[in-house]
Amino acid sequence: MSDNAENRNNNFIDNIIDADNKSGIYGGEVYTRFPPEPNGYLHIGHAKSICLNFGTALKYGGRCNLRYDDTNPAKEDIEYVRSIEEDVRWLGFNWDERRWASDYFDTMYDAAVELIRKGLAYVDDQTSDEIREMRGTLKEPGKNSPYRDRTPEENLALFQEMRDGKYADGEKVLRAKIDMASSNINMRDPVIYRIAHREHHNTGDKWCIYPMYDFAHPIEDAIEGITHSICTLEFEDHRPLYDWVLKEVGFWPNPPKQIEFARLNITNTIMSKRKLRALIDAGEIEGWDDPRMPTIAGIRRRGYTPEAIRSFCEQIGVSKSNSVVDEGMLEFCVRQDLQNRCENRNVVEDPIKVVITNYPEDQTEMLELDNHGKIPEMGKRLVPFSREIYVDGADFMEVPVKKYFRLFPGNEVRVKGAYFIKCEEVIKNEDGSIKELHCTYDPETRSGNDFKGRKVKGTIHFVDAATAVKIRIRNYNSLMLPDENGEYQLNPDSVEETWGYAEPSLKDAQPGERFQFFRHGYYIADTRYTTDDEKVFNRIVGLKSSWKPPK
Ligand code: ATP
Ligand code: MG
């Protein structure tokens, strides 16, 4: 057992492991695995499974494998394998061994032969429709197949012929002989091998029969010496079959234990490779790494950090009942992580030009602005200020609403790090739109001066007009929203493209660099579109949250 066993935050899985360590069934060993099917990019649901499997192994000083569950001869893509490994590493984990389930096809075949020999498996000639009809329902028991009583010799010969390619897809299957009257439908003689004349990326044309998941998975776990096989709740009813396979095959003295936990769901997004792929195929989003996607690649490009994801997975915990986590909680974790690590930069959106009419024409001051409002160790930076500046469109109202303390005609505000300015006049274009504001400033109020004069209620920020850098900004909202029937549809406003003016230092922003755009939110220079000449920023998360952690 690891040293920190006493002070760790136990969940029900830890309790099972603690009991196993006490009984000594696995000799105190903890060995887990993360078993993705390499048929798409991982999403944040997988991140929960990754944190759980790798995290549990770390907690107990155990081991964790990355295992590709590639028993389906479906075309798997090297791109997916590469992305899965990149994502697991990015989350901060490393596997002890990398395994391929298809490497175990020989053992699986031997295990099936063993079951046949023991009279516990038979070849069935029924079609899949017939098998389904005979299976019965929750209320009614199933009916035995007319082929159920074939002798082991006959079954061995037929299974060999299946393997030799004598039959077409679907012509025969191998079924476990358990109990057609079982109250658990999974135990009603489940199919354990099927015929599929398909090339496999690993085994080529060696096999034309492939094991079913429920038969293959326990064997994969047992071969690797896995002790605790953690999976999602929908497999709870399959656990008797998992245990049956290992017991009856009988190759392993202390077979692994399957433990189920509730899968992660998050509001206003979807957590299924298949559905995410459909969005991509429909051309509705950029790809697996679109920053709106709940894929690890998407949230990485969006600017989320591995620390935030790990903390999120830790905070939602593991449970035995399905629930949906508010997307606000994920954003909360991201914000918590970013708030102490991002430097401030001034950026204004929807900019309005301000001319400070009493400020000297050819003067530029370099103001010292804090890189972080609460962490002085993060230092200061120099930001130019001169007669013409831009302020944020949201910081001016020609006719102020109640309790509006920012700029409006006749009102005085503090420009953060600079001076008080007062709006004297609104200059319009011919079409009535605002051309610029004419303001005056008070030199006495320079930031850092011991000014004890008037008080102002509003503070705004600015960008110096002469040196402003134009940047592109993408503000993200929920990927999906429920329609009137409660069905999720792509949110038409899931991304809003806009632009802004930034202080000159952002001219050098590197792809992947994160900042707090002062008073706006956290942003990252997009890794795909940011170039030397043009900076494109993704909004990671806004500053304010409607979600509050429970007390
Ligand atoms: P999808 O339906 O998105 O393809 P999957 O479960 O088929 O998901 P796999 O590649 O088979 O994807 O899953 C690898 C592991 O990740 C499995 O152990 C699975 O239980 C786990 N996993 C998948 N989705 C979630 C989720 N939403 N929450 C927690 N664990 C998950
Ligand atoms: Mg799957």
Coordinates of C-alpha atoms and ligand atoms in Angstrom, one line a residue:
M1 CA 0.0 0.0 0.0
S2 CA 1.2 3.5 -0.7
D3 CA 2.4 5.9 2.0
N4 CA -0.3 8.3 1.6
A5 CA -3.1 5.8 2.1
E6 CA -4.2 7.4 5.3
N7 CA -4.7 11.0 4.1
R8 CA -6.2 10.4 0.7
N9 CA -9.7 11.2 -0.4
N10 CA -11.3 7.8 -0.6
N11 CA -14.0 6.9 -3.1
F12 CA -15.9 3.6 -3.3
I13 CA -13.4 2.2 -5.7
D14 CA -10.6 2.9 -3.2
N15 CA -12.7 1.1 -0.6
I16 CA -12.8 -2.0 -2.7
I17 CA -9.1 -1.9 -3.4
D18 CA -8.4 -1.3 0.3
A19 CA -10.4 -4.4 1.1
D20 CA -8.6 -6.4 -1.5
N21 CA -5.2 -5.3 -0.2
K22 CA -6.3 -6.3 3.2
S23 CA -7.4 -9.8 2.1
G24 CA -4.3 -10.0 0.0
I25 CA -6.1 -11.5 -3.0
Y26 CA -3.8 -9.7 -5.4
G27 CA -0.8 -9.7 -3.2
G28 CA -1.3 -6.0 -2.5
E29 CA -0.9 -5.2 -6.2
V30 CA -3.1 -2.6 -8.0
Y31 CA -3.1 -2.8 -11.8
T32 CA -5.6 -0.9 -13.9
R33 CA -5.9 -0.2 -17.6
F34 CA -7.4 2.5 -19.9
P35 CA -8.9 0.6 -22.9
P36 CA -10.0 3.0 -25.7
E37 CA -11.2 1.7 -29.0
P38 CA -9.1 3.6 -31.5
N39 CA -12.0 4.8 -33.6
G40 CA -12.0 8.5 -32.8
Y41 CA -10.6 11.2 -30.6
L42 CA -10.9 11.1 -26.8
H43 CA -13.4 13.4 -25.1
I44 CA -13.6 14.7 -21.6
G45 CA -15.7 11.6 -20.6
H46 CA -12.6 9.6 -21.4
A47 CA -10.5 12.1 -19.3
K48 CA -12.6 11.0 -16.3
S49 CA -11.8 7.4 -17.0
I50 CA -8.1 8.3 -17.6
C51 CA -7.8 10.2 -14.4
L52 CA -9.6 7.4 -12.5
N53 CA -7.5 4.5 -14.0
F54 CA -4.1 6.2 -14.0
G55 CA -4.9 8.2 -10.8
T56 CA -5.9 5.1 -8.9
A57 CA -2.7 3.3 -9.9
L58 CA -0.6 6.3 -8.9
K59 CA -2.4 6.6 -5.6
Y60 CA -1.6 3.0 -4.7
G61 CA 1.9 2.8 -6.2
G62 CA 0.4 0.4 -8.8
R63 CA 0.5 0.2 -12.6
C64 CA -1.8 1.2 -15.4
N65 CA -1.7 0.1 -19.1
L66 CA -2.9 1.9 -22.2
R67 CA -4.7 -0.8 -24.1
Y68 CA -6.2 -0.4 -27.5
D69 CA -9.4 -2.4 -27.6
D70 CA -9.1 -3.3 -31.3
T71 CA -11.0 -6.6 -31.4
N72 CA -13.4 -5.1 -34.0
P73 CA -11.9 -5.5 -37.5
A74 CA -13.1 -2.0 -38.2
K75 CA -10.7 0.3 -39.9
E76 CA -8.7 1.9 -37.2
D77 CA -6.7 4.9 -38.0
I78 CA -3.1 5.6 -37.0
E79 CA -4.2 9.2 -36.5
Y80 CA -6.5 8.1 -33.6
V81 CA -3.7 6.1 -32.0
R82 CA -1.4 9.2 -32.2
S83 CA -4.1 11.5 -30.8
I84 CA -4.9 9.1 -27.9
E85 CA -1.3 8.9 -26.8
E86 CA -0.9 12.7 -27.1
D87 CA -4.0 13.3 -25.0
V88 CA -3.1 10.8 -22.2
R89 CA 0.3 12.4 -21.9
W90 CA -1.1 15.9 -22.1
L91 CA -3.4 15.0 -19.1
G92 CA -0.2 14.2 -17.3
F93 CA -0.1 10.4 -17.3
N94 CA 2.1 7.7 -18.6
W95 CA 1.3 4.1 -19.2
D96 CA 3.3 1.2 -17.9
E97 CA 2.7 -0.8 -21.0
R98 CA 1.0 -0.2 -24.3
R99 CA -1.0 -3.2 -25.4
W100 CA -3.2 -4.2 -28.3
A101 CA -6.1 -6.5 -27.5
S102 CA -5.7 -8.1 -31.0
D103 CA -2.4 -9.5 -29.9
Y104 CA -4.4 -11.8 -27.7
F105 CA -6.5 -13.4 -30.4
D106 CA -4.7 -16.7 -30.0
T107 CA -5.4 -16.9 -26.3
M108 CA -9.0 -15.9 -26.9
Y109 CA -9.4 -18.7 -29.4
D110 CA -7.9 -21.2 -27.0
A111 CA -10.3 -20.0 -24.3
A112 CA -13.2 -20.5 -26.6
V113 CA -12.0 -24.0 -27.5
E114 CA -11.7 -24.7 -23.7
L115 CA -15.3 -23.7 -23.2
I116 CA -16.4 -26.0 -26.0
R117 CA -14.5 -28.9 -24.6
K118 CA -16.2 -28.3 -21.2
G119 CA -19.6 -28.3 -22.9
L120 CA -20.0 -24.6 -22.2
A121 CA -20.1 -23.2 -25.7
Y122 CA -21.8 -24.3 -28.9
V123 CA -22.0 -23.3 -32.5
D124 CA -25.4 -21.9 -33.5
D125 CA -26.7 -21.8 -37.1
Q126 CA -29.5 -19.5 -36.3
T127 CA -29.6 -16.0 -37.9
S128 CA -29.1 -13.0 -35.7
D129 CA -32.8 -12.2 -36.0
E130 CA -33.7 -15.7 -34.8
I131 CA -31.3 -15.5 -31.9
R132 CA -32.8 -12.2 -30.9
E133 CA -36.4 -13.6 -31.1
M134 CA -35.5 -16.6 -29.0
R135 CA -33.8 -14.5 -26.4
G136 CA -37.0 -13.6 -24.6
T137 CA -37.7 -10.4 -22.7
L138 CA -37.3 -9.1 -19.2
K139 CA -40.6 -10.8 -18.3
E140 CA -40.3 -13.9 -20.4
P141 CA -37.5 -16.5 -20.4
G142 CA -35.7 -17.3 -23.6
K143 CA -36.0 -20.5 -25.6
N144 CA -33.2 -22.9 -26.3
S145 CA -31.7 -23.0 -29.7
P146 CA -32.2 -26.2 -31.7
Y147 CA -28.4 -26.4 -32.0
R148 CA -27.8 -26.1 -28.3
D149 CA -27.2 -29.7 -27.6
R150 CA -24.5 -30.3 -30.2
T151 CA -21.7 -32.4 -28.8
P152 CA -18.4 -30.9 -27.9
E153 CA -16.8 -32.9 -30.8
E154 CA -19.3 -31.5 -33.3
N155 CA -18.8 -28.0 -31.9
L156 CA -15.0 -28.2 -32.0
A157 CA -15.2 -29.3 -35.7
L158 CA -17.6 -26.6 -36.6
F159 CA -15.7 -23.9 -34.8
Q160 CA -12.6 -25.0 -36.6
E161 CA -14.5 -24.7 -39.9
M162 CA -15.6 -21.2 -38.9
R163 CA -12.0 -20.3 -38.3
D164 CA -11.0 -21.9 -41.6
G165 CA -13.3 -19.6 -43.5
K166 CA -15.9 -22.2 -44.6
Y167 CA -18.8 -20.0 -43.7
A168 CA -20.0 -16.6 -44.7
D169 CA -20.5 -13.7 -42.3
G170 CA -23.5 -14.4 -40.1
E171 CA -23.9 -18.0 -41.1
K172 CA -22.8 -19.3 -37.7
V173 CA -21.8 -17.9 -34.3
L174 CA -20.3 -19.4 -31.2
R175 CA -22.4 -19.0 -28.1
A176 CA -21.7 -19.5 -24.5
K177 CA -24.0 -22.1 -23.0
I178 CA -25.2 -20.6 -19.8
D179 CA -28.9 -20.2 -19.0
M180 CA -31.7 -19.2 -21.4
A181 CA -34.0 -18.6 -18.4
S182 CA -31.6 -16.4 -16.6
S183 CA -33.1 -13.2 -15.2
N184 CA -30.1 -11.4 -16.7
I185 CA -30.5 -11.3 -20.4
N186 CA -26.8 -11.1 -20.9
M187 CA -26.5 -14.6 -19.5
R188 CA -28.9 -16.1 -22.0
D189 CA -26.3 -17.8 -24.1
P190 CA -24.5 -14.7 -25.3
V191 CA -22.7 -14.8 -28.7
I192 CA -18.9 -14.9 -28.0
Y193 CA -17.5 -15.3 -31.5
R194 CA -18.8 -14.1 -34.9
I195 CA -17.6 -14.5 -38.4
A196 CA -16.4 -11.4 -40.2
H197 CA -14.4 -11.7 -43.4
R198 CA -12.5 -8.5 -42.8
E199 CA -8.9 -7.6 -42.8
H200 CA -7.6 -6.5 -39.4
H201 CA -5.0 -3.7 -39.1
N202 CA -2.9 -5.8 -36.9
T203 CA -3.6 -9.5 -37.8
G204 CA -4.3 -9.0 -41.4
D205 CA -6.3 -11.9 -42.9
K206 CA -5.2 -14.4 -40.2
W207 CA -8.7 -14.4 -38.7
C208 CA -12.1 -14.4 -40.1
I209 CA -13.7 -14.9 -36.7
Y210 CA -13.6 -12.2 -34.1
P211 CA -14.4 -12.3 -30.3
M212 CA -17.3 -10.2 -28.9
Y213 CA -16.5 -7.5 -26.4
D214 CA -18.0 -9.3 -23.4
F215 CA -15.9 -12.4 -24.0
A216 CA -12.7 -10.5 -25.1
H217 CA -12.5 -7.9 -22.4
P218 CA -12.2 -10.1 -19.3
I219 CA -9.6 -12.2 -21.1
E220 CA -7.6 -9.0 -22.1
D221 CA -7.7 -7.9 -18.5
A222 CA -6.6 -11.3 -17.2
I223 CA -3.8 -11.7 -19.6
E224 CA -2.3 -8.4 -18.5
G225 CA -2.7 -9.2 -14.8
I226 CA -5.1 -6.4 -14.3
T227 CA -6.5 -6.5 -10.8
H228 CA -9.3 -3.9 -11.0
S229 CA -11.1 -3.4 -14.3
I230 CA -12.8 0.0 -14.0
C231 CA -15.6 0.6 -16.5
T232 CA -18.8 2.6 -16.9
L233 CA -22.2 1.7 -15.4
E234 CA -23.8 0.3 -18.4
F235 CA -21.6 -2.8 -18.0
E236 CA -22.9 -3.5 -14.5
D237 CA -25.4 -6.1 -15.9
H238 CA -22.5 -7.7 -17.9
R239 CA -20.4 -8.3 -14.8
P240 CA -21.8 -11.8 -14.2
L241 CA -20.7 -12.7 -17.7
Y242 CA -17.3 -11.1 -17.1
D243 CA -16.9 -13.3 -14.0
W244 CA -18.4 -16.4 -15.7
V245 CA -15.9 -16.2 -18.6
L246 CA -12.9 -16.0 -16.4
K247 CA -14.1 -18.7 -14.0
E248 CA -15.0 -21.2 -16.8
V249 CA -12.0 -20.5 -19.0
G250 CA -10.1 -21.2 -15.8
F251 CA -6.7 -20.1 -17.1
W252 CA -6.1 -17.5 -14.3
P253 CA -5.9 -18.1 -10.6
N254 CA -6.9 -14.7 -9.3
P255 CA -9.0 -13.1 -12.0
P256 CA -9.6 -9.4 -12.2
K257 CA -12.6 -7.7 -10.7
Q258 CA -14.8 -5.4 -12.7
I259 CA -15.9 -2.2 -11.0
E260 CA -18.4 0.2 -12.6
F261 CA -18.8 3.9 -12.1
A262 CA -21.2 6.5 -13.6
R263 CA -20.1 7.9 -16.9
L264 CA -19.5 11.6 -17.1
N265 CA -22.2 13.8 -18.8
I266 CA -22.0 17.5 -19.1
T267 CA -24.8 19.9 -20.0
N268 CA -24.9 21.5 -23.4
T269 CA -22.5 19.3 -25.1
I270 CA -22.3 15.7 -26.3
M271 CA -20.1 12.9 -25.1
S272 CA -20.0 10.3 -27.8
K273 CA -17.4 9.8 -30.5
R274 CA -20.1 8.8 -33.0
K275 CA -22.2 12.0 -32.5
L276 CA -19.1 14.2 -32.5
R277 CA -18.0 12.6 -35.7
A278 CA -21.4 13.4 -37.2
L279 CA -20.9 17.1 -36.5
I280 CA -17.6 17.0 -38.3
D281 CA -19.0 15.0 -41.2
A282 CA -21.8 17.5 -41.6
G283 CA -19.2 20.2 -41.9
E284 CA -20.7 22.1 -38.9
I285 CA -17.4 22.4 -37.1
E286 CA -13.7 22.5 -38.0
G287 CA -12.7 19.0 -36.8
W288 CA -11.9 17.0 -33.8
D289 CA -9.9 19.9 -32.4
D290 CA -12.4 22.6 -32.9
P291 CA -12.2 24.6 -29.7
R292 CA -15.9 24.1 -29.1
M293 CA -15.5 20.3 -29.0
P294 CA -15.5 18.4 -25.7
T295 CA -12.6 16.4 -27.1
I296 CA -9.3 16.6 -25.3
A297 CA -7.8 18.0 -28.5
G298 CA -10.6 20.6 -28.6
I299 CA -10.4 21.7 -25.0
R300 CA -6.6 21.9 -25.3
R301 CA -6.9 24.2 -28.3
R302 CA -9.6 26.1 -26.5
G303 CA -6.9 26.8 -23.8
Y304 CA -8.1 24.6 -20.9
T305 CA -5.2 23.2 -18.9
P306 CA -4.5 19.6 -17.8
E307 CA -4.5 20.8 -14.2
A308 CA -8.0 22.2 -14.6
I309 CA -9.3 19.0 -16.1
R310 CA -7.7 16.9 -13.4
S311 CA -9.1 19.1 -10.7
F312 CA -12.5 18.9 -12.4
C313 CA -12.4 15.1 -12.5
E314 CA -11.3 15.1 -8.8
Q315 CA -14.1 17.4 -7.8
I316 CA -16.9 15.5 -9.6
G317 CA -15.7 12.4 -8.0
V318 CA -16.8 8.9 -8.8
S319 CA -20.3 7.6 -8.1
K320 CA -22.7 4.8 -8.9
S321 CA -25.5 6.9 -10.2
N322 CA -25.7 8.7 -13.5
S323 CA -26.0 12.4 -13.5
V324 CA -25.3 15.4 -15.6
V325 CA -22.6 17.9 -14.5
D326 CA -23.3 21.6 -15.2
E327 CA -20.9 22.9 -17.9
G328 CA -20.4 25.9 -15.5
M329 CA -18.6 23.6 -13.1
L330 CA -16.0 22.7 -15.7
E331 CA -15.6 26.4 -16.5
F332 CA -15.3 27.2 -12.8
C333 CA -12.4 24.7 -12.6
V334 CA -10.7 26.3 -15.6
R335 CA -11.1 29.8 -14.2
Q336 CA -9.7 28.7 -10.8
D337 CA -6.6 27.3 -12.4
L338 CA -6.1 30.3 -14.8
Q339 CA -6.6 33.0 -12.3
N340 CA -3.2 32.7 -10.8
R341 CA -1.2 32.1 -13.8
C342 CA -2.2 34.4 -16.6
E343 CA -0.8 37.9 -17.1
N344 CA -3.2 40.8 -17.8
R345 CA -3.2 42.5 -21.2
N346 CA -5.4 45.4 -22.3
V347 CA -7.7 44.6 -25.1
V348 CA -10.8 46.5 -26.2
E349 CA -13.6 45.1 -28.2
D350 CA -16.1 47.1 -30.2
P351 CA -13.7 50.0 -29.7
I352 CA -14.6 53.7 -29.4
K353 CA -11.9 56.3 -30.0
V354 CA -11.3 58.8 -27.3
V355 CA -9.4 62.0 -27.9
I356 CA -8.1 63.6 -24.7
T357 CA -8.3 67.2 -25.9
N358 CA -6.1 68.7 -23.2
Y359 CA -3.3 66.1 -23.4
P360 CA -0.1 67.3 -25.2
E361 CA -0.2 66.3 -28.9
D362 CA 3.2 64.7 -29.3
Q363 CA 3.5 63.1 -25.9
T364 CA 3.5 59.4 -25.1
E365 CA 3.9 58.2 -21.6
M366 CA 5.0 54.7 -20.8
L367 CA 2.7 53.6 -17.9
E368 CA 3.6 50.8 -15.6
L369 CA 0.7 48.4 -15.4
D370 CA 0.5 45.4 -13.1
N371 CA 0.7 42.0 -14.8
H372 CA -1.6 40.6 -12.2
G373 CA -3.9 42.5 -9.9
K374 CA -3.2 40.2 -6.9
I375 CA 0.2 38.7 -7.4
P376 CA 2.9 41.5 -7.3
E377 CA 5.6 38.9 -8.0
M378 CA 4.2 38.7 -11.6
G379 CA 5.7 42.1 -12.1
K380 CA 4.8 45.0 -14.3
R381 CA 4.9 46.0 -17.9
L382 CA 5.2 49.2 -19.8
V383 CA 2.1 50.3 -21.8
P384 CA 2.0 53.5 -23.9
F385 CA -0.6 56.2 -23.3
S386 CA -1.2 59.2 -25.4
R387 CA -3.7 61.8 -26.6
E388 CA -5.8 59.3 -28.6
I389 CA -6.8 56.0 -27.0
Y390 CA -9.5 53.4 -27.6
V391 CA -11.9 52.3 -24.9
D392 CA -14.2 49.3 -24.9
G393 CA -17.6 49.7 -26.6
A394 CA -19.2 48.3 -23.4
D395 CA -17.6 51.1 -21.3
F396 CA -19.6 54.0 -22.9
M397 CA -23.3 54.8 -23.0
E398 CA -24.6 57.9 -24.5
V399 CA -27.7 57.6 -22.4
P400 CA -26.7 55.7 -19.3
V401 CA -28.9 53.2 -17.7
K402 CA -29.4 53.3 -13.9
K403 CA -26.3 52.4 -11.9
Y404 CA -24.0 52.8 -14.9
F405 CA -20.8 54.2 -13.6
R406 CA -18.6 54.0 -16.7
L407 CA -18.2 56.7 -19.3
F408 CA -21.1 58.8 -20.4
P409 CA -21.4 62.5 -21.3
G410 CA -20.5 64.6 -18.3
N411 CA -19.2 61.6 -16.3
E412 CA -15.7 61.1 -15.0
V413 CA -14.0 57.7 -14.7
R414 CA -10.6 56.3 -13.8
V415 CA -8.6 54.9 -16.7
K416 CA -6.8 52.0 -15.0
G417 CA -3.1 52.8 -14.5
A418 CA -3.5 56.3 -16.1
Y419 CA -5.7 59.2 -15.2
F420 CA -9.2 60.3 -14.6
I421 CA -10.9 61.3 -17.8
K422 CA -14.2 63.1 -18.2
C423 CA -16.5 62.8 -21.3
E424 CA -17.1 66.3 -22.6
E425 CA -18.6 65.7 -26.1
V426 CA -19.8 62.9 -28.4
I427 CA -18.7 63.5 -32.0
K428 CA -21.0 61.8 -34.5
N429 CA -20.6 60.6 -38.1
E430 CA -23.0 61.7 -40.7
D431 CA -25.1 58.6 -40.3
G432 CA -25.5 59.3 -36.6
S433 CA -23.0 56.7 -35.4
I434 CA -20.3 57.7 -32.9
K435 CA -17.1 58.9 -34.4
E436 CA -15.2 59.6 -31.3
L437 CA -15.5 61.0 -27.8
H438 CA -13.8 64.2 -26.7
C439 CA -12.6 63.9 -23.2
T440 CA -10.4 65.9 -20.8
Y441 CA -8.0 64.5 -18.3
D442 CA -6.7 65.7 -15.0
P443 CA -2.9 65.5 -14.7
E444 CA -3.2 65.5 -10.9
T445 CA -4.9 62.1 -10.9
R446 CA -2.0 60.1 -12.4
S447 CA -2.0 56.6 -11.1
G448 CA 0.4 56.3 -8.3
N449 CA 0.0 59.9 -7.3
D450 CA -1.3 60.5 -3.8
F451 CA -4.4 62.1 -5.2
K452 CA -7.0 62.8 -2.5
G453 CA -9.4 64.9 -4.6
R454 CA -12.6 63.8 -6.3
K455 CA -13.8 60.2 -6.2
V456 CA -15.0 58.3 -9.2
K457 CA -17.1 55.2 -9.2
G458 CA -16.1 53.6 -12.5
T459 CA -12.8 52.2 -13.7
I460 CA -12.2 51.4 -17.3
H461 CA -9.2 50.3 -19.4
F462 CA -7.7 51.5 -22.6
V463 CA -5.5 50.8 -25.6
D464 CA -3.2 53.5 -27.0
A465 CA -4.5 54.3 -30.5
A466 CA -1.2 54.9 -32.3
T467 CA 0.3 51.6 -31.3
A468 CA -2.8 49.4 -31.1
V469 CA -2.6 46.0 -32.6
K470 CA -5.6 44.6 -34.3
I471 CA -6.4 41.1 -33.2
R472 CA -9.0 38.5 -34.1
I473 CA -11.1 37.2 -31.3
R474 CA -13.3 34.1 -31.1
N475 CA -15.8 34.0 -28.2
Y476 CA -17.2 30.6 -27.5
N477 CA -20.5 29.5 -26.1
S478 CA -22.1 26.1 -25.5
L479 CA -21.7 23.7 -28.4
M480 CA -25.2 22.4 -28.1
L481 CA -28.5 23.7 -26.8
P482 CA -31.8 21.8 -26.3
D483 CA -34.6 22.7 -28.7
E484 CA -38.3 22.8 -27.7
N485 CA -38.4 19.0 -27.6
G486 CA -35.3 18.8 -25.4
E487 CA -33.2 17.5 -28.2
Y488 CA -29.7 18.9 -28.5
Q489 CA -29.0 20.9 -31.6
L490 CA -25.8 22.7 -32.6
N491 CA -25.9 26.2 -31.0
P492 CA -25.9 28.6 -33.9
D493 CA -24.1 31.1 -31.7
S494 CA -21.5 28.6 -30.4
V495 CA -18.8 30.8 -31.8
E496 CA -18.8 34.6 -32.3
E497 CA -16.1 36.0 -34.4
T498 CA -15.1 39.5 -33.5
W499 CA -12.0 41.6 -33.3
G500 CA -10.4 44.1 -31.0
Y501 CA -7.5 46.4 -30.4
A502 CA -4.7 45.2 -28.1
E503 CA -1.8 46.9 -26.4
P504 CA 1.3 46.5 -28.5
S505 CA 2.9 43.6 -26.5
L506 CA 0.3 41.2 -28.0
K507 CA 2.0 41.7 -31.3
D508 CA 4.5 39.1 -30.1
A509 CA 2.0 36.6 -28.6
Q510 CA 3.0 33.1 -29.4
P511 CA 0.6 30.3 -30.3
G512 CA -0.6 28.7 -27.1
E513 CA 0.2 31.7 -24.9
R514 CA -2.6 32.5 -22.4
F515 CA -3.6 35.9 -21.0
Q516 CA -6.3 37.6 -19.1
F517 CA -7.7 40.3 -21.3
F518 CA -8.3 42.7 -18.5
R519 CA -11.9 42.8 -17.4
H520 CA -12.9 40.4 -20.2
G521 CA -11.8 36.9 -19.6
Y522 CA -9.0 34.4 -20.3
Y523 CA -7.8 34.0 -23.8
I524 CA -5.3 31.9 -25.7
A525 CA -3.4 32.6 -28.9
D526 CA -4.9 29.9 -31.2
T527 CA -2.4 27.3 -32.1
R528 CA -3.7 26.8 -35.7
Y529 CA -4.3 30.4 -36.9
T530 CA -1.9 32.6 -35.0
T531 CA 0.9 33.7 -37.2
D532 CA 3.7 36.3 -36.9
D533 CA 1.4 38.7 -38.7
E534 CA -2.0 38.0 -37.4
K535 CA -3.0 37.1 -33.8
V536 CA -6.1 35.0 -33.3
F537 CA -7.3 34.5 -29.8
N538 CA -9.8 32.0 -28.4
R539 CA -11.8 32.9 -25.4
I540 CA -11.0 30.2 -22.9
V541 CA -13.6 31.3 -20.3
G542 CA -15.1 34.6 -19.2
L543 CA -14.3 36.2 -15.8
K544 CA -17.6 35.8 -14.2
S545 CA -19.4 32.6 -13.4
S546 CA -23.1 32.0 -12.9
W547 CA -22.1 28.6 -11.3
K548 CA -21.2 28.6 -7.7
P549 CA -19.5 25.7 -5.9
P550 CA -21.9 24.1 -3.4
K551 CA -21.2 25.1 0.3
Ligands
ATP1 P1 -18.0 6.7 -27.1 O1 -19.4 6.2 -27.0 O2 -17.8 8.1 -27.0 O3 -17.2 6.1 -28.3 P2 -16.9 4.6 -25.6 O4 -17.2 4.2 -24.3 O5 -17.4 3.7 -26.7 O6 -17.3 6.0 -25.8 P3 -14.1 3.7 -25.6 O7 -13.0 4.1 -26.5 O8 -14.7 2.3 -25.8 O9 -15.3 4.7 -25.8 O10 -13.8 4.0 -24.1 C1 -12.6 3.8 -23.4 C2 -12.9 4.0 -21.9 O11 -13.4 5.3 -21.6 C3 -13.9 3.0 -21.5 O12 -13.5 2.3 -20.3 C4 -15.2 3.8 -21.2 O13 -16.0 3.2 -20.2 C5 -14.6 5.1 -20.8 N1 -15.5 6.2 -21.1 C6 -16.1 6.5 -22.3 N2 -16.9 7.6 -22.2 C7 -17.0 7.9 -20.9 C8 -17.7 8.9 -20.1 N3 -18.5 9.7 -20.7 N4 -17.4 9.0 -18.8 C9 -16.5 8.1 -18.2 N5 -15.8 7.2 -18.9 C10 -16.0 7.1 -20.2
MG2 MG -17.0 2.2 -28.0

